[in-house]
Coordinates of N, CA and C in Angstrom, one line a residue:
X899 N -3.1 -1.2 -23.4 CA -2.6 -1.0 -22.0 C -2.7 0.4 -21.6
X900 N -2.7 1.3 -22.2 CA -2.9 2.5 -22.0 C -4.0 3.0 -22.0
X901 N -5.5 2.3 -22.0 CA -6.5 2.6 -21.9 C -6.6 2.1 -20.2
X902 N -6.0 1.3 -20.0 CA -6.1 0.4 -18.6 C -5.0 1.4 -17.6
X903 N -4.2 2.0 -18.0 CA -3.3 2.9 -16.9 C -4.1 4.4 -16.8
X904 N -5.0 4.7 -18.0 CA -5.4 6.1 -17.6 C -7.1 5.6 -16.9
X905 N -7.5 4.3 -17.0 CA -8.3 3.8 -15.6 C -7.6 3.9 -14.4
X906 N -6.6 3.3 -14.8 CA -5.9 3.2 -12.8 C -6.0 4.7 -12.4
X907 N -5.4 5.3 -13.3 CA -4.8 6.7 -13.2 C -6.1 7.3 -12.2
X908 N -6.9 7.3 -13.2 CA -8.8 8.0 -12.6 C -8.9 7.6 -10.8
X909 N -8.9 6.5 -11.3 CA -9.2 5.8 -9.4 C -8.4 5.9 -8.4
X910 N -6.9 6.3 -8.7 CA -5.7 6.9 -7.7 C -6.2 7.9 -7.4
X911 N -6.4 8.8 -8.3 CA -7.0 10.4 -8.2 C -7.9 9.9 -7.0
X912 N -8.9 9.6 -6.8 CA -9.8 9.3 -5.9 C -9.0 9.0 -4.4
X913 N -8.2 8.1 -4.5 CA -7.7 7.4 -3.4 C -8.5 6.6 -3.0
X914 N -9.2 5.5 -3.4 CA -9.7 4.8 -3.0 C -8.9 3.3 -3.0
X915 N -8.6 2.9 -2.5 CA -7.8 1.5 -2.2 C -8.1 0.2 -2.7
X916 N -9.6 0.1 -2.0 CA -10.3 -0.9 -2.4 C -10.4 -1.3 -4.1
X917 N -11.1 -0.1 -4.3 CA -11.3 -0.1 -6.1 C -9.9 -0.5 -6.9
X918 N -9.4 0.1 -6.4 CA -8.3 0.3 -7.6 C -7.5 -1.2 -7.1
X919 N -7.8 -1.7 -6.2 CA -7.3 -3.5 -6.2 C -8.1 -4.2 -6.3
X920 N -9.7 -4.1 -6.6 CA -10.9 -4.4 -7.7 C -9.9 -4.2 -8.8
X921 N -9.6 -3.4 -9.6 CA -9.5 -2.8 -10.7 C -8.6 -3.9 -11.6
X922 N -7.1 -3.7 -10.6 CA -6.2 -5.1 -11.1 C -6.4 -6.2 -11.1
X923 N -7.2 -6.6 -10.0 CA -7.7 -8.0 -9.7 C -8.1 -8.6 -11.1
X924 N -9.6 -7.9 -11.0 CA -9.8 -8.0 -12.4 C -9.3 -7.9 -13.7
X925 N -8.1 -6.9 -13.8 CA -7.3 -7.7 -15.1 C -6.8 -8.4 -15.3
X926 N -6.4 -9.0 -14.0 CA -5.8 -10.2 -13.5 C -6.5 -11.6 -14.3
X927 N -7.4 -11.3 -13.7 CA -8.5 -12.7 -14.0 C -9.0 -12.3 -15.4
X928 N -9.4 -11.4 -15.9 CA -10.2 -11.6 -17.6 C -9.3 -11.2 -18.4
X929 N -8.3 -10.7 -17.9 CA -7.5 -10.7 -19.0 C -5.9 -11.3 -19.3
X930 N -6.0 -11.9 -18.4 CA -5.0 -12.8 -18.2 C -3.4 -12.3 -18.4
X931 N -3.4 -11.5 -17.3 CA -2.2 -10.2 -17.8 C -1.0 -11.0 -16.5
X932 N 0.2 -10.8 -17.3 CA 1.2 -11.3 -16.2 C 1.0 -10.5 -15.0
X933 N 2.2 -10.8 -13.6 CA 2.6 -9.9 -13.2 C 3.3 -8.8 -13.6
X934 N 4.4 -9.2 -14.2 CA 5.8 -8.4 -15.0 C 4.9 -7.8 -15.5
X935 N 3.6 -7.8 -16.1 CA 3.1 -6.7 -17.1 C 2.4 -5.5 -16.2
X936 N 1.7 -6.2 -15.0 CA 0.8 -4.9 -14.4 C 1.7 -4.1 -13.7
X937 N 3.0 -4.9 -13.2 CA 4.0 -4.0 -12.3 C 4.8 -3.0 -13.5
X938 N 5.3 -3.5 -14.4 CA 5.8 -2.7 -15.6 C 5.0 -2.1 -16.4
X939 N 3.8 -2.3 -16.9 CA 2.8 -1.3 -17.8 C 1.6 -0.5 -16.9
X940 N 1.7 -0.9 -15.8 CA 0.7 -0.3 -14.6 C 1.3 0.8 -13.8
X941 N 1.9 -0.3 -12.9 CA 1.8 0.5 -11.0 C 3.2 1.3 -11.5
X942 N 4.2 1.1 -12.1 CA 5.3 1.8 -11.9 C 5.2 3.0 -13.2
X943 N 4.4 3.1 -13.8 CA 3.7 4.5 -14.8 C 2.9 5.2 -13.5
X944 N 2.3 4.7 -13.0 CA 1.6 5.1 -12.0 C 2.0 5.6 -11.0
X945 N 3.1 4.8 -10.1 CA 4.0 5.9 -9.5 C 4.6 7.4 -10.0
X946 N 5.2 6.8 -11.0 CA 5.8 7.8 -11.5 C 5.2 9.0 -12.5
X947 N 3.8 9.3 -12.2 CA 3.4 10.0 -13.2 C 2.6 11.4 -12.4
X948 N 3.2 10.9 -10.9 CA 2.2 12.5 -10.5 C 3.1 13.7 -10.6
X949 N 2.3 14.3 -11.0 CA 2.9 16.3 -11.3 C 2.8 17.1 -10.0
X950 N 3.5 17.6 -9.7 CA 4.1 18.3 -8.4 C 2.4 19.6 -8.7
X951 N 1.9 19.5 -7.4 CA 0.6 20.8 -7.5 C 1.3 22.3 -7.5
X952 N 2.4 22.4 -6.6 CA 2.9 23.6 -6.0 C 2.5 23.8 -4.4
X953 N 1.9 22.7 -3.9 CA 1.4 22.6 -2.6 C 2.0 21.2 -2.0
X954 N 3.4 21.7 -1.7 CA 4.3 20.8 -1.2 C 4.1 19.3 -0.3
X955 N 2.7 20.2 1.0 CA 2.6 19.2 1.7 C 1.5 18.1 1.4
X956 N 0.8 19.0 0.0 CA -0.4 18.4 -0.5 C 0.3 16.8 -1.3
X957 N 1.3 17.6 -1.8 CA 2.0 16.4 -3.0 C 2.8 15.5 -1.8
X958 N 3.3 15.5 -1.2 CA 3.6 15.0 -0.4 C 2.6 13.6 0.1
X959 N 1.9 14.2 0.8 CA 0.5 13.5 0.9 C -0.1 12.3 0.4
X960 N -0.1 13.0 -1.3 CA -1.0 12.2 -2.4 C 0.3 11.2 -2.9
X961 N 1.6 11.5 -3.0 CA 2.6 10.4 -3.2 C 2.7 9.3 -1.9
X962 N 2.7 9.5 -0.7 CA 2.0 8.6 0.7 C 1.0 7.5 0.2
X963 N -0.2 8.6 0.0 CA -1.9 7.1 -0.5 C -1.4 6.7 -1.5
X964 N -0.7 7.2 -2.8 CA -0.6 6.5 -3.7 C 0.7 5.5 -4.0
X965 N 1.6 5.6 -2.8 CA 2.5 4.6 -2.9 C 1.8 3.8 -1.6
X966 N 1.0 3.9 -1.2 CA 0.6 2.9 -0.1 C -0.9 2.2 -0.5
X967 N -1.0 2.4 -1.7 CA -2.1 1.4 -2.0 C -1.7 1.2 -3.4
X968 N -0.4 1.3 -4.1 CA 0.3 0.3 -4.6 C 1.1 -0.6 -4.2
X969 N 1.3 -0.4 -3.0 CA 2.1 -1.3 -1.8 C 1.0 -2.6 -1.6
X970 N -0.2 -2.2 -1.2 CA -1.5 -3.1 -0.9 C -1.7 -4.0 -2.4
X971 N -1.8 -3.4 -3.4 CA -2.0 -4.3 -4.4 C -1.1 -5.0 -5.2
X972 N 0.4 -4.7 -4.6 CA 1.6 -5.7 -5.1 C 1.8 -7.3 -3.8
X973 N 1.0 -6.6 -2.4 CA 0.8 -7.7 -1.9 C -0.6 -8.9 -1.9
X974 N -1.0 -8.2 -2.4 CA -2.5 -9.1 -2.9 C -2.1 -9.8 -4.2
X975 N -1.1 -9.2 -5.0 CA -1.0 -10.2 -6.1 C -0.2 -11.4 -5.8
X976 N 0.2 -11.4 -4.5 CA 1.1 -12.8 -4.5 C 0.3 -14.1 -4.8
X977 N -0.6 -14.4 -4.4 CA -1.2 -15.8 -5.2 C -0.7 -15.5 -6.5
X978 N -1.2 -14.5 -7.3 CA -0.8 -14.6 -8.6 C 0.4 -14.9 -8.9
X979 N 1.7 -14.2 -8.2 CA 3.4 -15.1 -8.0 C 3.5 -16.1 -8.1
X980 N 2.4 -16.6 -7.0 CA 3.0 -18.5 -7.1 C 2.2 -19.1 -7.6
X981 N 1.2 -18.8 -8.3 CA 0.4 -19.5 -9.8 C 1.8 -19.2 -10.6
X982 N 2.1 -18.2 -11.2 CA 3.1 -17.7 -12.4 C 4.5 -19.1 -11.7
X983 N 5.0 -19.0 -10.4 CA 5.9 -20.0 -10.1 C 5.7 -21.2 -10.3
X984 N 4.7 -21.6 -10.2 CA 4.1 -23.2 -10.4 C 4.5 -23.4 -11.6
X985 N 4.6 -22.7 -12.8 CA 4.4 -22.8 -14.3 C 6.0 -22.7 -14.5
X986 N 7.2 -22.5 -13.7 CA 8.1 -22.8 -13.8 C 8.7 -24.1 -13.5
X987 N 9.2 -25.2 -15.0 CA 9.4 -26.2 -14.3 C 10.9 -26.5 -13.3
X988 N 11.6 -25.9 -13.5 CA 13.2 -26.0 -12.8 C 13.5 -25.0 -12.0
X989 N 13.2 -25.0 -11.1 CA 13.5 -24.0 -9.8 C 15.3 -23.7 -10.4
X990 N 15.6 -22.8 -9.6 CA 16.7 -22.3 -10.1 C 18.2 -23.2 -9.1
X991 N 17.4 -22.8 -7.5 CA 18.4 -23.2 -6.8 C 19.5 -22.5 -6.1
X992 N 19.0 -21.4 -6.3 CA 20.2 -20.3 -5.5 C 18.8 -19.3 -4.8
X993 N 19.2 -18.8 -3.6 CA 18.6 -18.2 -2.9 C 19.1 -16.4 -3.3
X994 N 18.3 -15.4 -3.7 CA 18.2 -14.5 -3.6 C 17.5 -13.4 -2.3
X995 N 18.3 -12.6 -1.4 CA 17.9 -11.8 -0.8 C 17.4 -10.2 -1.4
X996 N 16.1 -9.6 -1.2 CA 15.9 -8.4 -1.6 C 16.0 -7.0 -0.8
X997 N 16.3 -6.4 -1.0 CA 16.5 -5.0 -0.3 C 16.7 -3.6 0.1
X998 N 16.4 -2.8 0.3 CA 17.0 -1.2 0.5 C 17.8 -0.9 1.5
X999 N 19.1 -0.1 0.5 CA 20.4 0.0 1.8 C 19.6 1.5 2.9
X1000 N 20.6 1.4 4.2 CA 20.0 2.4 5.1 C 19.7 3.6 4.2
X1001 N 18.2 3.9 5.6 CA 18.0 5.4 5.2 C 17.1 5.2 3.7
X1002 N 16.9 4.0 2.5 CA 15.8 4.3 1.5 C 14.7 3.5 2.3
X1003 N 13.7 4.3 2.1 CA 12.8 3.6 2.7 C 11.1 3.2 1.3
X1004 N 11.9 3.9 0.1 CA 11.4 3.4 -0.9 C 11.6 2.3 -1.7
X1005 N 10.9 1.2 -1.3 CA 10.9 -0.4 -1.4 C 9.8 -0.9 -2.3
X1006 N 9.0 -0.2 -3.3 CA 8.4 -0.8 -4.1 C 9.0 -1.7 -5.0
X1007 N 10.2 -0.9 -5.3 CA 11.0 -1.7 -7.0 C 11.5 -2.7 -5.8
X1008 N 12.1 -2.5 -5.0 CA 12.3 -3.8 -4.3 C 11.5 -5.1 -4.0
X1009 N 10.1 -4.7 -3.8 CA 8.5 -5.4 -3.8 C 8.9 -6.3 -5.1
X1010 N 8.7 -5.3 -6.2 CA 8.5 -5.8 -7.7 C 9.4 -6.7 -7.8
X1011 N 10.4 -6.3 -7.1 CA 12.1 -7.5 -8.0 C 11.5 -8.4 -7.3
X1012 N 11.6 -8.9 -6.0 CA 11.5 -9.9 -5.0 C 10.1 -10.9 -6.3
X1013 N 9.0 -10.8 -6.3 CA 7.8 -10.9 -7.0 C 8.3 -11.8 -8.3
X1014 N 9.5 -10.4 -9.0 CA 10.0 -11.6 -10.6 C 11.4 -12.4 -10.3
X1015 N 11.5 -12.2 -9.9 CA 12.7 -13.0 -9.0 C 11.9 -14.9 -8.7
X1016 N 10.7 -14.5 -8.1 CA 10.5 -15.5 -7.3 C 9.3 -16.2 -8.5
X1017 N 8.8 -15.3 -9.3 CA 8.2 -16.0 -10.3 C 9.4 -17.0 -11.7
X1018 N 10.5 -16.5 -11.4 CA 12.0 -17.0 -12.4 C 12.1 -17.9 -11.2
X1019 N 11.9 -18.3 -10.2 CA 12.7 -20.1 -9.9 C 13.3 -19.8 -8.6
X1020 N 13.6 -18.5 -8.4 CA 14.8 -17.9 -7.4 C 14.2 -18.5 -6.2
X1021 N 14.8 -18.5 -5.0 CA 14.2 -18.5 -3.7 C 14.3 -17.3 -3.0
X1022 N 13.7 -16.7 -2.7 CA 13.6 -14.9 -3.0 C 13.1 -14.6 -1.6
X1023 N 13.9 -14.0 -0.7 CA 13.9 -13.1 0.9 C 13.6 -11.9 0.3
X1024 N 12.7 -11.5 0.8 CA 12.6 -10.2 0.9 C 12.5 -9.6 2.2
X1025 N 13.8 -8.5 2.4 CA 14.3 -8.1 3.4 C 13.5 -6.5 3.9
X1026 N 13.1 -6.1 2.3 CA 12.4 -4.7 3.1 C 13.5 -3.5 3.2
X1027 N 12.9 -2.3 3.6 CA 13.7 -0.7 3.0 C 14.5 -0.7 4.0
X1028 N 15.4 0.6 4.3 CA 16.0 0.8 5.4 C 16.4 -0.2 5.7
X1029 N 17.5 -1.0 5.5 CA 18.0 -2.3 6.0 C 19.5 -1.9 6.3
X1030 N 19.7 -1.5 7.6 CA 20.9 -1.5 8.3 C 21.8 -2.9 8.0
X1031 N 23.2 -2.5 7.9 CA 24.7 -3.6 7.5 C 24.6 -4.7 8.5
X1032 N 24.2 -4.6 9.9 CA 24.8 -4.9 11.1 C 23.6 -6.0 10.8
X1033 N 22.1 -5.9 10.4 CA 21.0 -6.7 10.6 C 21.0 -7.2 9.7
X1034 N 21.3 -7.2 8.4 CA 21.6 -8.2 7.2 C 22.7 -8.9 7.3
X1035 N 24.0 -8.3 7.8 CA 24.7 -9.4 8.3 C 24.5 -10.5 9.2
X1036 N 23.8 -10.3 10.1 CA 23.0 -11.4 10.5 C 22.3 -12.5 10.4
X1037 N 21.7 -11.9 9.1 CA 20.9 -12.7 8.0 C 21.9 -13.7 7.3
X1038 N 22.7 -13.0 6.9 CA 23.8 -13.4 6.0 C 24.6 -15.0 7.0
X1039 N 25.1 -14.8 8.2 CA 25.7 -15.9 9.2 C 24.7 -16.8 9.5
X1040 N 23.0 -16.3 9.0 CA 22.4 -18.1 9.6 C 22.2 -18.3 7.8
X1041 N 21.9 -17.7 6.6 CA 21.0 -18.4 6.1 C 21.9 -18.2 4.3
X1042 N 21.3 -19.3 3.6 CA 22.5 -19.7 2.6 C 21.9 -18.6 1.5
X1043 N 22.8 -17.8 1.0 CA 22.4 -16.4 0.1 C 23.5 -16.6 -0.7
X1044 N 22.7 -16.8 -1.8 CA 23.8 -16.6 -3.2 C 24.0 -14.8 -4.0
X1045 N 22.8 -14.5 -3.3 CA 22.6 -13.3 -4.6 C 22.1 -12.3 -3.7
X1046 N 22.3 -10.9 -3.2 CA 21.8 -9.9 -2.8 C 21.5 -8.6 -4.3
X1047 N 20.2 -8.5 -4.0 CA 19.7 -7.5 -4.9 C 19.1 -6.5 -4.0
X1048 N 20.3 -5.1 -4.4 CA 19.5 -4.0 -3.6 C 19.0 -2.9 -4.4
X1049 N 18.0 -1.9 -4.3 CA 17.3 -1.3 -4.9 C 17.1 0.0 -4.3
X1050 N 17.5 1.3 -5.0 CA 17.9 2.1 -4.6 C 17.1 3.4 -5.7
X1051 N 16.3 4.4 -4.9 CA 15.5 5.0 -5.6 C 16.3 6.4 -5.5
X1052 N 16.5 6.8 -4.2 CA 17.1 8.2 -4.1 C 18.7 8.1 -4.3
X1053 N 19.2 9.4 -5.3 CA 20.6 8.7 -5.8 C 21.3 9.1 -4.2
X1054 N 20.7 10.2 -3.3 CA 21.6 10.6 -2.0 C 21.8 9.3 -1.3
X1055 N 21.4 8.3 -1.9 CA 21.6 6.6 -0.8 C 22.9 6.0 -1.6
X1056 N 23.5 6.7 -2.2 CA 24.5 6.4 -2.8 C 25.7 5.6 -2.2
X1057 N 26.0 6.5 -1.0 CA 26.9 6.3 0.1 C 26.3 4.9 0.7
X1058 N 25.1 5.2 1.3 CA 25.0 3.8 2.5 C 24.9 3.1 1.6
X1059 N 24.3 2.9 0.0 CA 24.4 1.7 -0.4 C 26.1 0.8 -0.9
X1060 N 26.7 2.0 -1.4 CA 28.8 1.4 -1.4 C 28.6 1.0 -0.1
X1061 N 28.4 1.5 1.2 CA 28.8 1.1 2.3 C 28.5 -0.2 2.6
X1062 N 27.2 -0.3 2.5 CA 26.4 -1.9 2.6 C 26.9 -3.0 1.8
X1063 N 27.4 -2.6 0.3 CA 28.3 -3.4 -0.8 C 29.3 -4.1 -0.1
X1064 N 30.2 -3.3 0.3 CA 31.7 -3.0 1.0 C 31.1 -4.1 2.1
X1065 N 30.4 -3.8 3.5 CA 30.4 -4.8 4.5 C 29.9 -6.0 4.1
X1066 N 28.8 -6.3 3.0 CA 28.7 -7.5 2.3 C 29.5 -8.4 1.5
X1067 N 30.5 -7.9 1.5 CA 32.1 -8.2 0.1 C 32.8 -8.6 1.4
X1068 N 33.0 -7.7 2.3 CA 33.8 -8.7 3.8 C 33.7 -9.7 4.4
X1069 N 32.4 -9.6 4.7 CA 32.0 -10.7 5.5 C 31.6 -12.0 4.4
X1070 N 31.4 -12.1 3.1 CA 30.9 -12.7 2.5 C 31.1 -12.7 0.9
X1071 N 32.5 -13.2 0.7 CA 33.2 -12.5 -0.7 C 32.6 -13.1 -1.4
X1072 N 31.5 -14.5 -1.5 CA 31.4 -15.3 -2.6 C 29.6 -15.1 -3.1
X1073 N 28.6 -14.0 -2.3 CA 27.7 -13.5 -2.6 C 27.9 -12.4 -3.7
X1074 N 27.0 -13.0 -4.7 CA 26.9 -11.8 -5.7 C 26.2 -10.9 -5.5
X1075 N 26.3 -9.8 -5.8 CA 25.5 -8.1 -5.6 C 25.2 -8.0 -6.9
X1076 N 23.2 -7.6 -6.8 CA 22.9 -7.0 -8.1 C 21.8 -5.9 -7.9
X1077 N 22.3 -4.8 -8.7 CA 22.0 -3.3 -8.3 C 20.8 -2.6 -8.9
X1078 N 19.9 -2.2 -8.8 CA 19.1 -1.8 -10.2 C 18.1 -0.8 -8.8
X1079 N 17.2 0.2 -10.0 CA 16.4 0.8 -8.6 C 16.3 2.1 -9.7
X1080 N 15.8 3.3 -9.7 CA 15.7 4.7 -10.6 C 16.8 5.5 -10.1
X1081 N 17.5 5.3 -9.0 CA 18.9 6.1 -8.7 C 19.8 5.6 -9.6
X1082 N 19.8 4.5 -10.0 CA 20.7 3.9 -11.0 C 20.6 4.7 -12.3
X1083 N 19.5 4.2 -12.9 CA 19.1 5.0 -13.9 C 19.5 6.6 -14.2
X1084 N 19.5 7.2 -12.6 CA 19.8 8.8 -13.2 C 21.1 9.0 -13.0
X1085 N 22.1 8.2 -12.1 CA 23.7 8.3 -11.8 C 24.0 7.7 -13.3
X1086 N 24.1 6.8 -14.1 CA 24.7 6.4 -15.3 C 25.6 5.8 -15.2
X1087 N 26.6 6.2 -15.7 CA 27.9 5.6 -15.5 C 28.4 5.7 -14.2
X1088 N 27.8 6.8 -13.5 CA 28.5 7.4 -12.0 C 28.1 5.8 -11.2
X1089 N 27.4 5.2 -10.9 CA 27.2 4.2 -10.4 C 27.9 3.1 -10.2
X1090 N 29.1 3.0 -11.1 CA 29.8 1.7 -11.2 C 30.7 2.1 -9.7
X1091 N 30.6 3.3 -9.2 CA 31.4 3.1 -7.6 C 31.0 2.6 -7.0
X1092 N 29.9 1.6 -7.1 CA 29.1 0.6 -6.2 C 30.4 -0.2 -6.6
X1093 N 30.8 -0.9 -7.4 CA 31.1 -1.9 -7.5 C 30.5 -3.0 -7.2
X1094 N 29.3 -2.9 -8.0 CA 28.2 -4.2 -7.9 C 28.5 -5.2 -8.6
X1095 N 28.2 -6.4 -9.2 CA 28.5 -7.5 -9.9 C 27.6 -7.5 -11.2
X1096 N 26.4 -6.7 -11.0 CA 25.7 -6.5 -12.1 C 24.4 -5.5 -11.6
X1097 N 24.3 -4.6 -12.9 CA 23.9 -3.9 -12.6 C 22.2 -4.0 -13.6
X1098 N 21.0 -4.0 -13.3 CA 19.8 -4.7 -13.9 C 19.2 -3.2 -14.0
X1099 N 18.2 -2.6 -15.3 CA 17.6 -1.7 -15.8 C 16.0 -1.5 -15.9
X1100 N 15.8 -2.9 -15.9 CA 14.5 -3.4 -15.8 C 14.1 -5.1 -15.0
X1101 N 12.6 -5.1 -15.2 CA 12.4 -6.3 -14.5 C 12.7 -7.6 -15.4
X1102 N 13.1 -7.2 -16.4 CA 13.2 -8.2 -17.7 C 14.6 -8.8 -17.3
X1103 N 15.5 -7.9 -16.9 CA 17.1 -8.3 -16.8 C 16.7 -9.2 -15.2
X1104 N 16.0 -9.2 -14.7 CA 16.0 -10.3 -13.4 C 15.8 -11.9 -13.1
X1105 N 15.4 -12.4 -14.9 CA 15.1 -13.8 -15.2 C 16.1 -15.1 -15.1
X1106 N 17.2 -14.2 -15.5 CA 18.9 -15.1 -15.4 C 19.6 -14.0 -14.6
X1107 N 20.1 -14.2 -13.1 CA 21.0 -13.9 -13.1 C 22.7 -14.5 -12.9
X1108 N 22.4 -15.7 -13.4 CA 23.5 -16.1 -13.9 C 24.3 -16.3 -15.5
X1109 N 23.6 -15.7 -15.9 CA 24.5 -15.5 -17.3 C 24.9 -13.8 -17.7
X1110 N 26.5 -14.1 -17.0 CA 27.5 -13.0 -17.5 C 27.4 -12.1 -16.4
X1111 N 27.8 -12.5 -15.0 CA 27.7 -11.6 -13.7 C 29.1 -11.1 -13.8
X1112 N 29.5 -10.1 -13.9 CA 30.7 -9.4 -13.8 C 30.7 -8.1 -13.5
X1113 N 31.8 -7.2 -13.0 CA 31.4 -5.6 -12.6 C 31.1 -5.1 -13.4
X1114 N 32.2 -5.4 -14.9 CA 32.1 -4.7 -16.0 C 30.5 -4.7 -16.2
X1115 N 29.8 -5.7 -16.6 CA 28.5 -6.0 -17.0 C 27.4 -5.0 -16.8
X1116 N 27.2 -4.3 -17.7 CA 25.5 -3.6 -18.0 C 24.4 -3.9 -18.5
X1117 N 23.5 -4.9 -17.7 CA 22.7 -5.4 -18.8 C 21.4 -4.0 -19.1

């Protein structure tokens, strides 16, 4: 796999879009690689692997094309989702919504969850970044949600995301909240002031989320 990420790696450098969703496609098909694998051994090494130039606006820039044509090839792999869903025989049966609280407007890991969520059985909304309390509550009064999963990259979204917890727990005490995102990762223990129901580390922890939902809970 690591001969296959310092390929992607080459062709990001480029910015070319097209190619580099040639590139997955294709491991898609001859090599018969999950999703969970290209999103986990791929695109999210790949996000996270560019080195700051010292040309602020430049890096700036190159993190833009390069999260926007991993954005393109997480939506091109949806057929692949619901081939991977078909091979699930028992749907789950609870509806999962996906998300970023106000103000993140970084929604990839959100992309990804929604993706294994919906290849596990879930019936999986994806709601998208920046998602104001007032417009999800809305969501929430027409449509039947067992599980909100929000995903949270910058730890400064700290706040709107308790806040969005908090107006979701009011209006709708019997929805579970499940928290995961790389702001998590770098808060640690500071995180439990969400008061989320469970908190997920990887795409792996998204397959059950009904066994052992509680605050205490770290999977």
């Amino acid at each position: 796999m690591n001969r296959y990420l310092n390929d992607l790696l080459r062709i990001l450098e480029t910015e070319d879009r097209l190619d580099a969703l040639r590139f997955i496609l294709d491991l898609m098909d001859r090599d018969n690689l999950s999703v969970q694998e290209i999103h986990e051994e791929l695109l999210t090494p790949a996000l996270n692997s560019m080195v700051p130039s010292g040309d602020i606006n430049m890096d700036i820039w190159k993190e833009h094309v390069r999260t926007s044509i991993i954005k393109s090839v997480i939506e091109n792999l949806l057929p692949y989702v619901a081939r991977e869903r078909a091979a699930v025989s028992t749907p789950k049966g609870k509806t999962v919504a996906v998300l970023c609280p106000p103000e993140e407007y970084h929604d990839v890991g959100a992309r990804m969850a929604a993706d294994i969520l919906t290849i596990h059985g879930y019936e999986t909304i994806f709601v998208g970044g920046n998602t104001p309390l007032r417009v999800f509550e809305a969501g929430l009064a027409t449509l039947p949600i067992d599980y909100v999963a929000i995903s949270i990259s910058n730890p400064y979204h700290l706040v709107s995301a308790r806040n969005i917890i908090e107006g979701i727990r009011s209006k709708s005490p019997s929805v579970r909240i499940i928290v995961g995102g790389n702001a998590i990762e770098k808060l640690g223990e500071r995180a439990e002031v969400l008061k989320a129901d469970r908190f997920v580390h990887s795409l792996n922890d998204l397959k059950d989320l009904e066994g052992g939902v509680s605050h205490e809970s770290r999977v």
